[in-house]
Amino acid sequence: MDSDGTRDARGTHAHPVPRPTAPAEGAGVPPRPTRAPDVPPPAAQPSYDPHTAQPSYDPHTAQPRSPVAEWLDQPRPAVEPGIWRYGYRPPKAARPAQRLAPVTIVGFVVPLAAGLLLWSLWRHGSFPYQWTVLKLLTPDDWWWGGTTTPKTFKGAEALTVADGVVFAILVYVMARLGSWSDIIRHVVTRREQPTRALIAALGALIALAFVFPGAFGLGWNALPVQDPLFSLIVLITGDYSVFASQWLTDGLYALITLLVLWPFARIGGWWPLAKAALAARARAKAGEAAPQAVDRRPSQWPELREAGQHQAADLLAAEVHAGRMNDVDCARVGHMWTVARARARISSFSDTVLREGGAAWTHPSGHRDLPGRSARHDLVAGQVRIGQWVTGERTPPGYGGAGAALAPDTLGTSLLAVGPSGSGKTHRLIRPVVESLGLQALTGQCAVVAVCAAGTPLGPDSAYDVVVRLGDPASVHDLDPYAESEDPDEAAAFLAEALVGDLDTVSGQRAATALAQLLGPHRAAYGRFPTLPALRELLEGEPSALAALRAALAGDEHTAMRRELDARARQSGSTGDPAPVLADRLAALDRPAFAEFFGADGAGARPFSLRAVAHHPLRVRVDLPERGHEEASWIVTRLVLAQFGALALTGERTHFVCLVLDDATGAVTTESLRRIPRLRSRNAGVVLALRTIGDVPEALHGPLYAAVGCRMAFSGVATWDGGRFADAWGTEWVETRDVARHTVFADQPMTRAIHALRKLVTGKAVTTEAVTVRQVERARWSASELAHGVPAGHAVLSLTSVRGEHAPPLLVDLRG
């Protein structure tokens, strides 16, 4: 397996993993986790060493289930972005109205009543010239002269045939003119099988009871169906003796029955249902035994079994059911299985699992869980729950009442959160997100860098691999201002953006060029970049520092670097020279509090480069100075954002990297806004938290909202901050109803008297209502609603996933 650097010997990898901060004296290694989140701890299990014993496990027999297995087997359906998938039950689709429209019922009843009336009139001979057509079509010797009284048996049979023809015409006309098709669709065809077939069969049975009442022992008269058919046979053959054949009689009865059943068979879908049943019976007869279904529960590791790795699957299932694996272990092994399958290293995967069990591919820190959790996490889906979507008119049915969650697929489009102090940005958003990314780092799927003020409650130091405490002499790690860069231009770009990226009066390109003209010669002369105090002296034009540097470049091989130094000397003191501003900004970092930081000579702390997070699943926290160094904190924040934005765009990696800024005041620059949208395609993202959008230069307000895909407005934002969100979220079409009431003025004396009496009794004038329905375009959330309509402990959140899926801005209860 490709260990991604987590199994290499220390110091031999191209980008070695920084060791975690040493634990305090007396602190031991965190205990091996035995439970999943939000479930009770399992019962004590005997210790198990995968090196010496293999569990006997049969997936086809009942096994005791641990809380971890129950958690792992919970359904996680595919949902819209931002919905908490763990145990989510999609709402049932709203069924269409089951009531028939009154016009449909009337359209059925009126033709039926008219048909019954016409049939009754026909049976009683109430139509004028009722038998004229029949007498014209039959011989005269069938009738007594001048009457419709039958003279022979043929006349009587002809009357029966005429009744059948008229009945058939009436039924056809009623079916065509009435809404019978709608009634049939509502009662029968819209239902699922076999209910549809059973209802149609009941209707066919009722129809047969009216056609053959004698066969059912019923006392009413039969409908004119069988008698007209038999009479027609008599008229054609001219004799009753034809019915002496039992075969013909039974055949006619069968034909009538089939004609009655045929429409009900079509309505009930009998033929497709019979074909499916016959096909199943044929398969059973042919001995086609259905293949044994694979247990698809995730706790049984079905993907490993389908790949033929039954031994590894049995071992992992035994570990899960015995409670020896937690959610981090399950997610880590599942991720490594995905990597192994993609790289065709399945055999290596199985060997590692059989050798190390659930502890395989443990994080280099040795941790398999965080010391403490403050939020609900689902590492199978990679989500952290931050609240609950509030049910309301704006909320789509799928979101109402569901949990609100964030995941790498949404954080990959970057998130901007704005809210005043005390609104819950740190406790309800930043800490859960950092905690979730830290857990995913333990599974090898993520790297996180959190930048916050010293003392910000983002978890204990033991929850991180690297903790950089700038200005604290006890800090184990330092921050490399050049990010291990070997290119003077790249290192100069990092520093230029950090020092003057927030200034409109200084060109970032000119500042980067000025720094590169000093960094390049210094590296050529001494083999390393200068410390920040030395760089400040060079920017200020200190004669001794420049002379020493020039003397170190006396060789012929440094001709190009001497030319760079000469160019810097010519530009020094000219109009627009950025060196004085750069030196002034560097002075904020060249303070006694930071004397042992930023790569200073003789510093005891080990320098840490953000370049490492692009290659290893690290958990990093950078603590900014707590007080008295506000400008230095802004510069460091811009430096980290600049380095992260540039380094995250380089190289290929399989894990997600995220930078979280608890306070992004003064950090956003024009260059950083150009990089943020590009992080989306490089499996990276940033989280920016601001107290007010005024902490960002006004010219960057629009580009900032356009650069991020997720936006979050906490309760208490100012109206002008809400206006920016309203512009970013845009408008939507809504339906409005305007009701206007108009007083009725009568012209007739009697009507006026009635209106006056009604007003005297009710106290209200007689009015009419005029309702106007319109489609209008309105803001999804107005600035006033965001400023005054969001309750405390709530926020309005919109999401965009890296796949382009959108969640509209909806209200979230951060306490739910």
Short mmCIF file of C-alpha atoms in Angstrom, two decimals, residues 219-559:
data_model
loop_
_atom_site.label_atom_id
_atom_site.label_comp_id
_atom_site.label_asym_id
_atom_site.label_seq_id
_atom_site.Cartn_x
_atom_site.Cartn_y
_atom_site.Cartn_z
CA GLY A 219 -83.80 -12.14 -8.89
CA TRP A 220 -83.40 -9.12 -11.15
CA ASN A 221 -83.73 -9.10 -14.94
CA ALA A 222 -80.65 -9.63 -17.03
CA LEU A 223 -79.18 -6.86 -19.12
CA PRO A 224 -79.93 -7.22 -22.86
CA VAL A 225 -76.65 -8.92 -23.77
CA GLN A 226 -77.11 -12.69 -24.09
CA ASP A 227 -80.74 -12.64 -25.34
CA PRO A 228 -80.05 -10.33 -28.34
CA LEU A 229 -77.08 -12.54 -29.32
CA PHE A 230 -79.13 -15.74 -29.20
CA SER A 231 -82.00 -14.04 -31.09
CA LEU A 232 -79.56 -12.91 -33.77
CA ILE A 233 -78.37 -16.53 -34.17
CA VAL A 234 -82.00 -17.65 -34.56
CA LEU A 235 -82.69 -15.02 -37.23
CA ILE A 236 -79.58 -16.02 -39.13
CA THR A 237 -80.21 -19.79 -39.00
CA GLY A 238 -84.04 -19.54 -39.17
CA ASP A 239 -84.56 -22.34 -36.65
CA TYR A 240 -84.20 -23.04 -32.90
CA SER A 241 -82.74 -26.44 -33.57
CA VAL A 242 -79.29 -24.95 -33.79
CA PHE A 243 -79.22 -24.75 -29.98
CA ALA A 244 -79.49 -28.49 -29.75
CA SER A 245 -75.71 -28.50 -29.93
CA GLN A 246 -74.30 -28.15 -26.43
CA TRP A 247 -70.95 -27.07 -27.83
CA LEU A 248 -72.51 -24.08 -29.61
CA THR A 249 -74.46 -23.00 -26.55
CA ASP A 250 -71.46 -23.22 -24.25
CA GLY A 251 -69.35 -21.46 -26.84
CA LEU A 252 -71.80 -18.55 -27.00
CA TYR A 253 -71.84 -18.26 -23.22
CA ALA A 254 -68.03 -18.28 -23.20
CA LEU A 255 -67.94 -15.62 -25.92
CA ILE A 256 -70.29 -13.37 -23.94
CA THR A 257 -68.22 -13.86 -20.80
CA LEU A 258 -65.00 -12.97 -22.65
CA LEU A 259 -66.59 -9.85 -24.17
CA VAL A 260 -67.68 -8.71 -20.70
CA LEU A 261 -64.28 -9.46 -19.12
CA TRP A 262 -62.15 -7.93 -21.89
CA PRO A 263 -62.50 -4.23 -20.85
CA PHE A 264 -61.97 -5.12 -17.19
CA ALA A 265 -58.83 -7.09 -18.09
CA ARG A 266 -57.39 -4.05 -19.86
CA ILE A 267 -58.32 -1.74 -17.00
CA GLY A 268 -56.92 -4.09 -14.35
CA GLY A 269 -53.71 -4.96 -16.23
CA TRP A 270 -54.40 -8.66 -15.94
CA TRP A 271 -52.26 -9.70 -18.89
CA PRO A 272 -48.93 -8.12 -17.72
CA LEU A 273 -49.58 -9.46 -14.22
CA ALA A 274 -50.23 -12.95 -15.57
CA LYS A 275 -47.11 -12.81 -17.77
CA ALA A 276 -44.94 -11.91 -14.76
CA ALA A 277 -46.46 -14.72 -12.69
CA LEU A 278 -45.98 -17.24 -15.51
CA ALA A 279 -42.38 -16.16 -16.03
CA ALA A 280 -41.63 -16.62 -12.32
CA ARG A 281 -43.26 -20.02 -12.38
CA ALA A 282 -41.27 -21.01 -15.46
CA ARG A 283 -38.03 -20.02 -13.77
CA ALA A 284 -38.97 -22.03 -10.72
CA LYS A 285 -39.78 -25.06 -12.90
CA ALA A 286 -36.51 -24.75 -14.76
CA GLY A 287 -34.68 -24.86 -11.46
CA GLU A 288 -33.32 -21.31 -11.70
CA ALA A 289 -32.56 -20.72 -8.07
CA ALA A 290 -32.16 -17.08 -7.17
CA PRO A 291 -28.56 -16.22 -6.26
CA GLN A 292 -27.92 -15.85 -2.56
CA ALA A 293 -28.11 -12.20 -1.66
CA VAL A 294 -25.00 -10.60 -0.21
CA ASP A 295 -25.47 -8.99 3.18
CA ARG A 296 -25.22 -5.31 2.25
CA ARG A 297 -24.89 -4.01 5.80
CA PRO A 298 -21.71 -1.90 6.01
CA SER A 299 -20.69 -3.68 9.21
CA GLN A 300 -20.29 -6.85 7.13
CA TRP A 301 -17.90 -5.14 4.67
CA PRO A 302 -19.79 -6.30 1.56
CA GLU A 303 -17.42 -4.63 -0.91
CA LEU A 304 -14.53 -6.72 0.37
CA ARG A 305 -16.61 -9.88 0.07
CA GLU A 306 -17.62 -9.05 -3.50
CA ALA A 307 -13.93 -8.62 -4.32
CA GLY A 308 -13.21 -12.07 -2.89
CA GLN A 309 -11.47 -10.84 0.29
CA HIS A 310 -13.65 -12.87 2.66
CA GLN A 311 -10.95 -13.45 5.27
CA ALA A 312 -10.22 -9.73 5.66
CA ALA A 313 -13.94 -8.96 5.70
CA ASP A 314 -14.57 -11.55 8.43
CA LEU A 315 -11.75 -10.15 10.55
CA LEU A 316 -12.97 -6.57 10.23
CA ALA A 317 -16.56 -7.62 10.92
CA ALA A 318 -15.40 -9.42 14.06
CA GLU A 319 -13.48 -6.31 15.15
CA VAL A 320 -16.54 -4.11 14.61
CA HIS A 321 -19.01 -6.42 16.35
CA ALA A 322 -16.62 -6.91 19.27
CA GLY A 323 -16.32 -3.15 19.75
CA ARG A 324 -12.58 -3.05 19.04
CA MET A 325 -13.04 -0.49 16.23
CA ASN A 326 -14.56 2.96 16.49
CA ASP A 327 -15.90 5.29 13.81
CA VAL A 328 -12.42 6.64 13.02
CA ASP A 329 -11.11 3.12 12.45
CA CYS A 330 -14.03 2.19 10.19
CA ALA A 331 -13.66 5.35 8.10
CA ARG A 332 -9.88 4.96 7.89
CA VAL A 333 -10.00 1.34 6.73
CA GLY A 334 -12.82 2.12 4.31
CA HIS A 335 -10.78 4.97 2.82
CA MET A 336 -7.73 2.77 2.40
CA TRP A 337 -9.88 0.13 0.71
CA THR A 338 -11.02 2.76 -1.80
CA VAL A 339 -7.41 3.76 -2.44
CA ALA A 340 -6.29 0.12 -2.76
CA ARG A 341 -9.03 -0.70 -5.23
CA ALA A 342 -8.23 2.39 -7.32
CA ARG A 343 -4.53 1.49 -7.41
CA ALA A 344 -5.05 -2.27 -7.88
CA ARG A 345 -3.38 -3.14 -4.56
CA ILE A 346 -6.10 -5.32 -3.07
CA SER A 347 -3.75 -8.10 -1.99
CA SER A 348 -1.54 -5.64 -0.12
CA PHE A 349 -4.65 -4.24 1.57
CA SER A 350 -5.74 -7.69 2.74
CA ASP A 351 -2.27 -8.53 4.04
CA THR A 352 -2.18 -5.36 6.12
CA VAL A 353 -5.67 -5.97 7.53
CA LEU A 354 -4.87 -9.57 8.43
CA ARG A 355 -1.65 -8.43 10.11
CA GLU A 356 -2.89 -5.39 12.06
CA GLY A 357 -6.68 -5.74 12.22
CA GLY A 358 -8.67 -2.61 12.91
CA ALA A 359 -5.51 -0.70 13.87
CA ALA A 360 -4.16 -0.80 10.32
CA TRP A 361 -2.92 2.48 8.81
CA THR A 362 -3.14 4.31 12.12
CA HIS A 363 -2.30 8.00 11.90
CA PRO A 364 1.43 8.79 12.46
CA SER A 365 0.51 10.42 15.77
CA GLY A 366 -0.77 7.08 17.00
CA HIS A 367 -4.15 8.61 17.80
CA ARG A 368 -7.34 6.84 16.81
CA ASP A 369 -9.72 9.42 18.26
CA LEU A 370 -9.76 12.97 19.58
CA PRO A 371 -9.49 13.60 23.33
CA GLY A 372 -12.97 15.08 23.38
CA ARG A 373 -15.80 15.89 21.02
CA SER A 374 -18.13 18.86 21.17
CA ALA A 375 -20.26 18.11 18.11
CA ARG A 376 -21.94 15.19 16.37
CA HIS A 377 -19.89 13.64 13.59
CA ASP A 378 -20.57 11.05 10.93
CA LEU A 379 -17.24 9.99 9.47
CA VAL A 380 -18.83 7.58 7.00
CA ALA A 381 -20.46 10.53 5.25
CA GLY A 382 -17.72 12.97 6.34
CA GLN A 383 -20.27 15.30 7.93
CA VAL A 384 -20.50 17.37 11.10
CA ARG A 385 -23.87 18.49 12.38
CA ILE A 386 -24.07 22.21 13.17
CA GLY A 387 -27.80 22.57 13.80
CA GLN A 388 -31.24 21.91 12.36
CA TRP A 389 -32.99 23.40 9.37
CA VAL A 390 -36.02 25.38 10.53
CA THR A 391 -39.34 24.42 8.98
CA GLY A 392 -41.05 27.33 7.27
CA GLU A 393 -42.48 28.69 4.05
CA ARG A 394 -39.01 29.25 2.61
CA THR A 395 -37.77 25.76 3.50
CA PRO A 396 -38.12 22.99 0.88
CA PRO A 397 -39.84 19.81 2.12
CA GLY A 398 -36.60 17.79 2.19
CA TYR A 399 -34.90 20.26 4.54
CA GLY A 400 -37.66 21.03 7.02
CA GLY A 401 -36.75 19.56 10.41
CA ALA A 402 -33.64 17.76 9.08
CA GLY A 403 -30.20 18.24 10.55
CA ALA A 404 -27.88 20.85 9.03
CA ALA A 405 -24.42 19.52 8.25
CA LEU A 406 -21.18 20.53 6.59
CA ALA A 407 -18.81 18.22 4.73
CA PRO A 408 -15.72 18.48 2.52
CA ASP A 409 -17.88 18.50 -0.60
CA THR A 410 -19.37 21.83 0.52
CA LEU A 411 -16.32 23.22 2.32
CA GLY A 412 -14.45 22.63 -0.93
CA THR A 413 -16.25 25.65 -2.39
CA SER A 414 -15.11 27.72 0.66
CA LEU A 415 -17.31 29.25 3.35
CA LEU A 416 -17.78 32.85 4.47
CA ALA A 417 -19.39 33.41 7.89
CA VAL A 418 -20.27 36.88 9.14
CA GLY A 419 -21.65 37.66 12.57
CA PRO A 420 -20.95 39.94 15.51
CA SER A 421 -19.04 38.83 18.57
CA GLY A 422 -21.09 36.47 20.70
CA SER A 423 -23.26 35.24 17.83
CA GLY A 424 -21.70 31.76 17.97
CA LYS A 425 -19.23 31.73 15.08
CA THR A 426 -16.47 30.04 17.06
CA HIS A 427 -18.47 27.67 19.29
CA ARG A 428 -21.18 26.67 16.82
CA LEU A 429 -19.29 26.73 13.52
CA ILE A 430 -15.50 26.98 13.67
CA ARG A 431 -14.90 24.47 16.47
CA PRO A 432 -17.24 21.76 15.05
CA VAL A 433 -15.69 22.19 11.59
CA VAL A 434 -12.11 22.03 12.90
CA GLU A 435 -13.02 19.04 15.05
CA SER A 436 -14.59 17.23 12.10
CA LEU A 437 -11.60 17.93 9.86
CA GLY A 438 -9.30 16.72 12.63
CA LEU A 439 -11.19 13.43 12.86
CA GLN A 440 -11.03 13.03 9.11
CA ALA A 441 -7.29 13.71 9.29
CA LEU A 442 -7.00 10.67 11.57
CA THR A 443 -8.63 8.65 8.77
CA GLY A 444 -6.11 9.92 6.21
CA GLN A 445 -8.70 11.87 4.23
CA CYS A 446 -8.02 15.45 5.30
CA ALA A 447 -5.49 18.01 6.47
CA VAL A 448 -6.57 21.07 8.46
CA VAL A 449 -4.86 24.31 9.43
CA ALA A 450 -6.67 26.39 12.05
CA VAL A 451 -5.55 29.97 12.72
CA CYS A 452 -6.95 31.62 15.83
CA ALA A 453 -6.06 33.93 18.67
CA ALA A 454 -4.27 32.40 21.62
CA GLY A 455 -6.77 30.94 24.08
CA THR A 456 -9.52 30.33 21.50
CA PRO A 457 -11.31 27.10 22.50
CA LEU A 458 -10.62 24.98 19.43
CA GLY A 459 -9.67 21.85 21.36
CA PRO A 460 -6.69 20.81 23.46
CA ASP A 461 -3.14 20.69 22.12
CA SER A 462 -3.27 16.88 22.09
CA ALA A 463 -5.89 17.10 19.33
CA TYR A 464 -3.25 18.52 16.94
CA ASP A 465 -0.06 17.27 15.40
CA VAL A 466 1.52 20.73 15.19
CA VAL A 467 0.79 23.70 17.44
CA VAL A 468 2.55 26.95 16.58
CA ARG A 469 2.34 29.52 19.39
CA LEU A 470 3.81 32.68 17.98
CA GLY A 471 5.38 34.80 20.71
CA ASP A 472 5.34 31.98 23.28
CA PRO A 473 8.89 30.84 24.19
CA ALA A 474 7.49 27.43 25.15
CA SER A 475 6.23 26.76 21.63
CA VAL A 476 7.59 23.55 20.15
CA HIS A 477 7.12 24.68 16.56
CA ASP A 478 7.88 27.84 14.61
CA LEU A 479 6.34 29.16 11.38
CA ASP A 480 8.54 29.25 8.30
CA PRO A 481 7.82 32.58 6.56
CA TYR A 482 9.15 31.18 3.28
CA ALA A 483 7.27 27.82 3.41
CA GLU A 484 10.44 25.86 2.55
CA SER A 485 10.52 27.55 -0.82
CA GLU A 486 13.66 27.42 -2.92
CA ASP A 487 12.41 29.97 -5.43
CA PRO A 488 13.11 33.61 -4.46
CA ASP A 489 10.21 34.85 -6.56
CA GLU A 490 7.75 32.49 -4.84
CA ALA A 491 9.04 33.39 -1.38
CA ALA A 492 8.89 37.09 -2.27
CA ALA A 493 5.27 36.72 -3.44
CA PHE A 494 4.34 35.17 -0.06
CA LEU A 495 5.92 38.00 1.91
CA ALA A 496 4.68 40.78 -0.38
CA GLU A 497 1.06 39.65 -0.04
CA ALA A 498 1.43 39.31 3.74
CA LEU A 499 3.09 42.70 4.24
CA VAL A 500 1.31 45.01 1.80
CA GLY A 501 -1.52 42.91 0.33
CA ASP A 502 -4.11 45.03 2.14
CA LEU A 503 -2.74 48.36 0.89
CA ASP A 504 -4.05 50.06 -2.22
CA THR A 505 -1.14 52.50 -2.32
CA VAL A 506 1.54 49.87 -2.86
CA SER A 507 1.62 47.64 -5.92
CA GLY A 508 1.88 44.00 -4.96
CA GLN A 509 3.97 43.22 -8.02
CA ARG A 510 6.47 45.99 -7.27
CA ALA A 511 6.70 44.84 -3.65
CA ALA A 512 7.32 41.23 -4.72
CA THR A 513 10.00 42.39 -7.15
CA ALA A 514 11.74 44.48 -4.49
CA LEU A 515 11.80 41.52 -2.10
CA ALA A 516 13.00 39.12 -4.78
CA GLN A 517 15.92 41.49 -5.57
CA LEU A 518 17.13 40.94 -2.00
CA LEU A 519 16.07 37.34 -1.32
CA GLY A 520 17.76 35.95 -4.42
CA PRO A 521 21.21 37.45 -3.76
CA HIS A 522 21.07 36.54 -0.07
CA ARG A 523 20.26 32.91 -0.85
CA ALA A 524 22.99 32.77 -3.48
CA ALA A 525 25.51 34.19 -1.02
CA TYR A 526 24.59 32.30 2.18
CA GLY A 527 22.57 29.31 0.95
CA ARG A 528 19.40 30.38 2.75
CA PHE A 529 16.90 33.19 2.87
CA PRO A 530 17.53 36.00 5.36
CA THR A 531 15.88 36.18 8.72
CA LEU A 532 13.22 38.84 9.06
CA PRO A 533 15.49 41.25 11.01
CA ALA A 534 18.20 40.87 8.34
CA LEU A 535 15.63 41.39 5.59
CA ARG A 536 14.42 44.53 7.33
CA GLU A 537 17.95 45.95 7.36
CA LEU A 538 18.33 45.25 3.67
CA LEU A 539 15.00 46.92 2.88
CA GLU A 540 15.98 49.98 4.92
CA GLY A 541 19.24 50.19 2.95
CA GLU A 542 21.60 49.58 5.87
CA PRO A 543 25.05 50.26 4.34
CA SER A 544 26.89 47.60 6.33
CA ALA A 545 24.33 44.90 5.51
CA LEU A 546 24.36 45.75 1.80
CA ALA A 547 28.14 45.93 1.72
CA ALA A 548 28.49 42.54 3.38
CA LEU A 549 26.02 41.02 0.94
CA ARG A 550 27.81 42.56 -2.04
CA ALA A 551 31.15 41.27 -0.79
CA ALA A 552 29.71 37.76 -0.49
CA LEU A 553 28.72 37.96 -4.17
CA ALA A 554 32.19 38.83 -5.46
CA GLY A 555 32.60 35.65 -7.53
CA ASP A 556 31.95 35.52 -11.25
CA GLU A 557 29.20 32.96 -10.76
CA HIS A 558 27.09 35.59 -8.95
CA THR A 559 27.01 38.14 -11.76
#
